[in-house]
mmCIF file of C-alpha atoms in Angstrom:
data_model
loop_
_atom_site.group_PDB
_atom_site.id
_atom_site.type_symbol
_atom_site.label_atom_id
_atom_site.label_comp_id
_atom_site.label_asym_id
_atom_site.label_seq_id
_atom_site.Cartn_x
_atom_site.Cartn_y
_atom_site.Cartn_z
ATOM 1 C CA MET A 23 66.434 184.895 187.482
ATOM 2 C CA ILE A 24 66.815 181.311 187.624
ATOM 3 C CA ASN A 25 63.273 181.385 186.154
ATOM 4 C CA LEU A 26 64.711 184.004 183.436
ATOM 5 C CA ARG A 27 67.552 181.534 182.565
ATOM 6 C CA PHE A 28 65.566 178.546 182.206
ATOM 7 C CA GLN A 29 63.499 180.483 179.727
ATOM 8 C CA PHE A 30 66.388 181.305 177.781
ATOM 9 C CA PHE A 31 67.715 177.867 177.741
ATOM 10 C CA ARG A 32 64.376 176.524 177.112
ATOM 11 C CA ILE A 33 64.474 178.822 174.379
ATOM 12 C CA ILE A 34 68.056 178.047 172.930
ATOM 13 C CA PHE A 35 67.048 174.411 173.019
ATOM 14 C CA ALA A 36 63.965 174.728 171.268
ATOM 15 C CA LEU A 37 65.569 176.460 168.410
ATOM 16 C CA THR A 38 68.534 174.157 168.368
ATOM 17 C CA ALA A 39 66.389 171.385 168.064
ATOM 18 C CA GLY A 40 63.932 172.752 165.502
ATOM 19 C CA LEU A 41 67.284 173.723 163.083
ATOM 20 C CA VAL A 42 68.622 170.032 163.417
ATOM 21 C CA THR A 43 65.171 168.780 162.522
ATOM 22 C CA LEU A 44 65.257 170.775 159.366
ATOM 23 C CA LEU A 45 68.580 170.103 158.369
ATOM 24 C CA PHE A 46 67.998 166.481 158.778
ATOM 25 C CA ILE A 47 64.940 166.473 156.910
ATOM 26 C CA THR A 48 66.497 168.745 154.071
ATOM 27 C CA CYS A 49 69.511 166.528 153.692
ATOM 28 C CA THR A 50 67.140 163.165 154.080
ATOM 29 C CA SER A 51 65.100 164.725 151.092
ATOM 30 C CA ARG A 52 67.790 165.701 148.864
ATOM 31 C CA GLN A 53 69.133 162.093 149.392
ATOM 32 C CA SER A 54 66.287 160.898 148.621
ATOM 33 C CA ASP A 55 65.688 162.793 145.402
ATOM 34 C CA GLU A 56 68.991 161.938 144.122
ATOM 35 C CA ALA A 57 68.037 158.135 144.785
ATOM 36 C CA TYR A 58 65.167 158.675 142.494
ATOM 37 C CA ARG A 59 66.288 160.420 140.334
ATOM 38 C CA GLN A 60 69.220 157.579 139.801
ATOM 39 C CA GLU A 61 66.260 155.053 140.417
ATOM 40 C CA ILE A 62 64.788 156.565 136.772
ATOM 41 C CA ALA A 63 68.063 156.614 135.387
ATOM 42 C CA GLN A 64 68.967 153.189 135.787
ATOM 43 C CA TRP A 65 65.342 152.096 134.856
ATOM 44 C CA HIS A 66 65.785 154.306 131.527
ATOM 45 C CA ARG A 67 68.814 152.458 130.645
ATOM 46 C CA GLN A 68 67.840 148.847 131.346
ATOM 47 C CA ARG A 69 64.621 149.763 128.864
ATOM 48 C CA ILE A 70 66.987 150.997 126.037
ATOM 49 C CA ALA A 71 68.799 147.888 126.429
ATOM 50 C CA SER A 72 66.041 145.540 126.446
ATOM 51 C CA LEU A 73 64.524 147.293 123.142
ATOM 52 C CA SER A 74 67.615 147.014 121.700
ATOM 53 C CA LYS A 75 67.962 143.520 122.019
ATOM 54 C CA PRO A 76 67.436 141.002 119.344
ATOM 55 C CA ASP A 77 64.076 139.502 120.524
ATOM 56 C CA SER A 78 62.724 142.834 121.818
ATOM 57 C CA TRP A 79 59.669 144.641 120.684
ATOM 58 C CA LEU A 80 61.379 146.107 118.028
ATOM 59 C CA SER A 81 61.348 142.773 116.092
ATOM 60 C CA LEU A 82 57.609 142.581 115.468
ATOM 61 C CA ALA A 83 57.230 142.087 111.904
ATOM 62 C CA GLY A 84 53.960 140.620 111.958
ATOM 63 C CA LEU A 85 50.619 139.668 113.741
ATOM 64 C CA PHE A 86 48.137 137.682 111.805
ATOM 65 C CA LEU A 87 44.502 136.738 112.808
ATOM 66 C CA LEU A 88 44.192 132.787 112.241
ATOM 67 C CA HIS A 89 40.653 131.495 110.836
ATOM 68 C CA ASP A 90 39.142 127.949 111.384
ATOM 69 C CA GLY A 91 40.586 125.692 108.591
ATOM 70 C CA THR A 92 43.586 125.969 106.482
ATOM 71 C CA ASN A 93 45.754 129.357 106.823
ATOM 72 C CA ARG A 94 48.417 129.342 104.127
ATOM 73 C CA PHE A 95 51.866 131.155 104.591
ATOM 74 C CA GLY A 96 54.809 132.555 103.247
ATOM 75 C CA ALA A 97 56.560 135.408 101.570
ATOM 76 C CA ASP A 98 53.944 135.408 98.469
ATOM 77 C CA SER A 99 51.201 137.933 98.387
ATOM 78 C CA THR A 100 48.557 135.367 97.767
ATOM 79 C CA ASN A 101 48.781 133.858 101.075
ATOM 80 C CA ASP A 102 46.552 134.020 103.790
ATOM 81 C CA ILE A 103 49.622 134.881 106.299
ATOM 82 C CA VAL A 104 52.485 137.068 104.203
ATOM 83 C CA PHE A 105 55.878 136.830 105.949
ATOM 84 C CA PRO A 106 58.022 139.560 104.903
ATOM 85 C CA PRO A 107 59.368 139.467 100.867
ATOM 86 C CA GLY A 108 63.264 138.123 100.716
ATOM 87 C CA LYS A 109 62.927 136.708 104.386
ATOM 88 C CA ALA A 110 61.090 133.765 103.759
ATOM 89 C CA PRO A 111 60.179 131.414 100.851
ATOM 90 C CA ALA A 112 57.218 132.377 98.648
ATOM 91 C CA ARG A 113 55.369 129.343 100.252
ATOM 92 C CA MET A 114 56.214 127.883 103.816
ATOM 93 C CA ARG A 115 52.830 125.581 103.703
ATOM 94 C CA THR A 116 50.004 125.664 106.394
ATOM 95 C CA PHE A 117 48.699 126.609 109.769
ATOM 96 C CA PHE A 118 45.583 124.368 110.088
ATOM 97 C CA MET A 119 42.973 125.327 112.700
ATOM 98 C CA GLU A 120 40.340 123.362 114.514
ATOM 99 C CA ASN A 121 38.067 123.613 117.624
ATOM 100 C CA GLY A 122 41.102 126.008 118.893
ATOM 101 C CA ALA A 123 44.164 124.031 118.317
ATOM 102 C CA VAL A 124 46.663 124.762 115.312
ATOM 103 C CA ARG A 125 49.133 122.539 113.898
ATOM 104 C CA VAL A 126 51.637 123.548 111.246
ATOM 105 C CA LYS A 127 52.598 121.709 107.830
ATOM 106 C CA ILE A 128 56.291 122.390 106.752
ATOM 107 C CA ASP A 129 56.642 122.181 102.755
ATOM 108 C CA PRO A 130 59.553 119.539 102.040
ATOM 109 C CA GLY A 131 63.011 121.567 101.575
ATOM 110 C CA VAL A 132 62.143 124.506 103.875
ATOM 111 C CA PRO A 133 63.924 124.141 106.693
ATOM 112 C CA VAL A 134 61.770 125.567 109.799
ATOM 113 C CA THR A 135 62.834 124.634 113.107
ATOM 114 C CA SER A 136 61.759 124.461 116.714
ATOM 115 C CA ASP A 137 64.230 123.784 119.488
ATOM 116 C CA GLY A 138 66.640 123.380 117.112
ATOM 117 C CA LYS A 139 65.053 120.185 115.484
ATOM 118 C CA PRO A 140 63.308 119.988 112.070
ATOM 119 C CA VAL A 141 59.681 120.519 111.457
ATOM 120 C CA THR A 142 57.744 119.075 108.895
ATOM 121 C CA THR A 143 54.281 118.689 110.689
ATOM 122 C CA LEU A 144 53.685 119.706 114.594
ATOM 123 C CA PRO A 145 50.840 120.926 117.021
ATOM 124 C CA LEU A 146 51.677 124.190 118.111
ATOM 125 C CA LYS A 147 50.903 125.461 121.974
ATOM 126 C CA SER A 148 50.097 129.159 122.078
ATOM 127 C CA ASP A 149 50.951 131.512 124.721
ATOM 128 C CA ALA A 150 47.925 130.467 126.914
ATOM 129 C CA ASP A 151 49.342 126.813 127.169
ATOM 130 C CA GLY A 152 52.409 128.647 129.184
ATOM 131 C CA LYS A 153 55.493 128.254 126.937
ATOM 132 C CA PRO A 154 54.315 128.641 123.489
ATOM 133 C CA THR A 155 56.168 126.367 120.732
ATOM 134 C CA ILE A 156 58.459 128.757 118.645
ATOM 135 C CA LEU A 157 59.143 128.133 115.071
ATOM 136 C CA GLU A 158 61.995 129.446 113.143
ATOM 137 C CA TYR A 159 63.578 130.048 109.543
ATOM 138 C CA ARG A 160 66.454 132.119 109.011
ATOM 139 C CA SER A 161 66.472 135.671 111.273
ATOM 140 C CA LEU A 162 62.678 134.655 111.585
ATOM 141 C CA ASN A 163 60.597 133.137 114.160
ATOM 142 C CA TRP A 164 57.090 133.145 115.001
ATOM 143 C CA TYR A 165 54.611 131.598 117.349
ATOM 144 C CA ILE A 166 50.463 131.187 118.536
ATOM 145 C CA ILE A 167 49.248 133.978 120.815
ATOM 146 C CA LYS A 168 45.891 133.709 121.996
ATOM 147 C CA ARG A 169 44.006 137.051 122.993
ATOM 148 C CA GLY A 170 40.005 136.367 124.215
ATOM 149 C CA GLU A 171 38.871 133.820 121.934
ATOM 150 C CA GLN A 172 40.825 134.499 118.804
ATOM 151 C CA LEU A 173 44.303 133.165 117.912
ATOM 152 C CA PHE A 174 47.183 134.872 116.102
ATOM 153 C CA VAL A 175 50.581 134.421 115.018
ATOM 154 C CA ARG A 176 53.264 136.553 116.318
ATOM 155 C CA LEU A 177 56.165 137.343 113.765
ATOM 156 C CA LYS A 178 59.823 138.292 114.852
ATOM 157 C CA ASP A 179 62.727 139.208 112.790
ATOM 158 C CA ARG A 180 65.842 139.243 114.498
ATOM 159 C CA GLU A 181 67.261 141.456 111.541
ATOM 160 C CA ASN A 182 64.394 143.711 111.689
ATOM 161 C CA PRO A 183 65.793 147.103 110.516
ATOM 162 C CA ARG A 184 63.936 149.132 113.274
ATOM 163 C CA ILE A 185 66.221 147.321 115.809
ATOM 164 C CA ALA A 186 69.511 149.008 114.070
ATOM 165 C CA ALA A 187 67.656 152.089 113.650
ATOM 166 C CA PHE A 188 67.014 152.146 117.496
ATOM 167 C CA LYS A 189 68.521 155.620 119.168
ATOM 168 C CA GLY A 190 66.873 155.430 122.745
ATOM 169 C CA ILE A 191 63.870 157.172 124.044
ATOM 170 C CA GLU A 192 63.393 160.654 124.759
ATOM 171 C CA MET A 193 63.667 161.165 128.396
ATOM 172 C CA PHE A 194 62.102 164.226 130.011
ATOM 173 C CA PRO A 195 63.414 165.719 133.275
ATOM 174 C CA VAL A 196 62.496 163.945 136.333
ATOM 175 C CA ASP A 197 59.547 165.977 137.948
ATOM 176 C CA GLU A 198 59.148 165.180 141.767
ATOM 177 C CA ALA A 199 55.674 165.997 141.332
ATOM 178 C CA TRP A 200 54.588 162.963 139.554
ATOM 179 C CA ARG A 201 56.532 160.933 142.384
#
């Protein structure tokens, strides 16, 4: 009789422990699933906020490969590097590239700045040198980037219409299988 009673309590204890464990796992899983969904939603909000900024990827207005020697730039279509019409003077002047180094020369009367200071001629650092030298004219800013052995001018426009037209990013339902 005592042995049957002991067996009964043992079965009840095992069932109770199993149910408590199952309940704990289910609740924890639901909480972690919700935390995961919230984490994805937070990332999505931050990504949209980042893309809505004036210096985001949506501000890109051009990427131009530099060649050795003189690279004329401005809004005129005869320049080597053509900035957006209406955003820059027809001729701003030149980038000169030699032995992997770039310097810029700006035409008199064209108010280009770097770090708030007027620029007439200036050696330029690329992103490979750490922080690149950023040049500005009204809503435009540009700097040198190095990819492999090639140097490019990356042009951005704080007033790029793509920024104002940006309505967000489509988001699909969170699928736990991709977790």
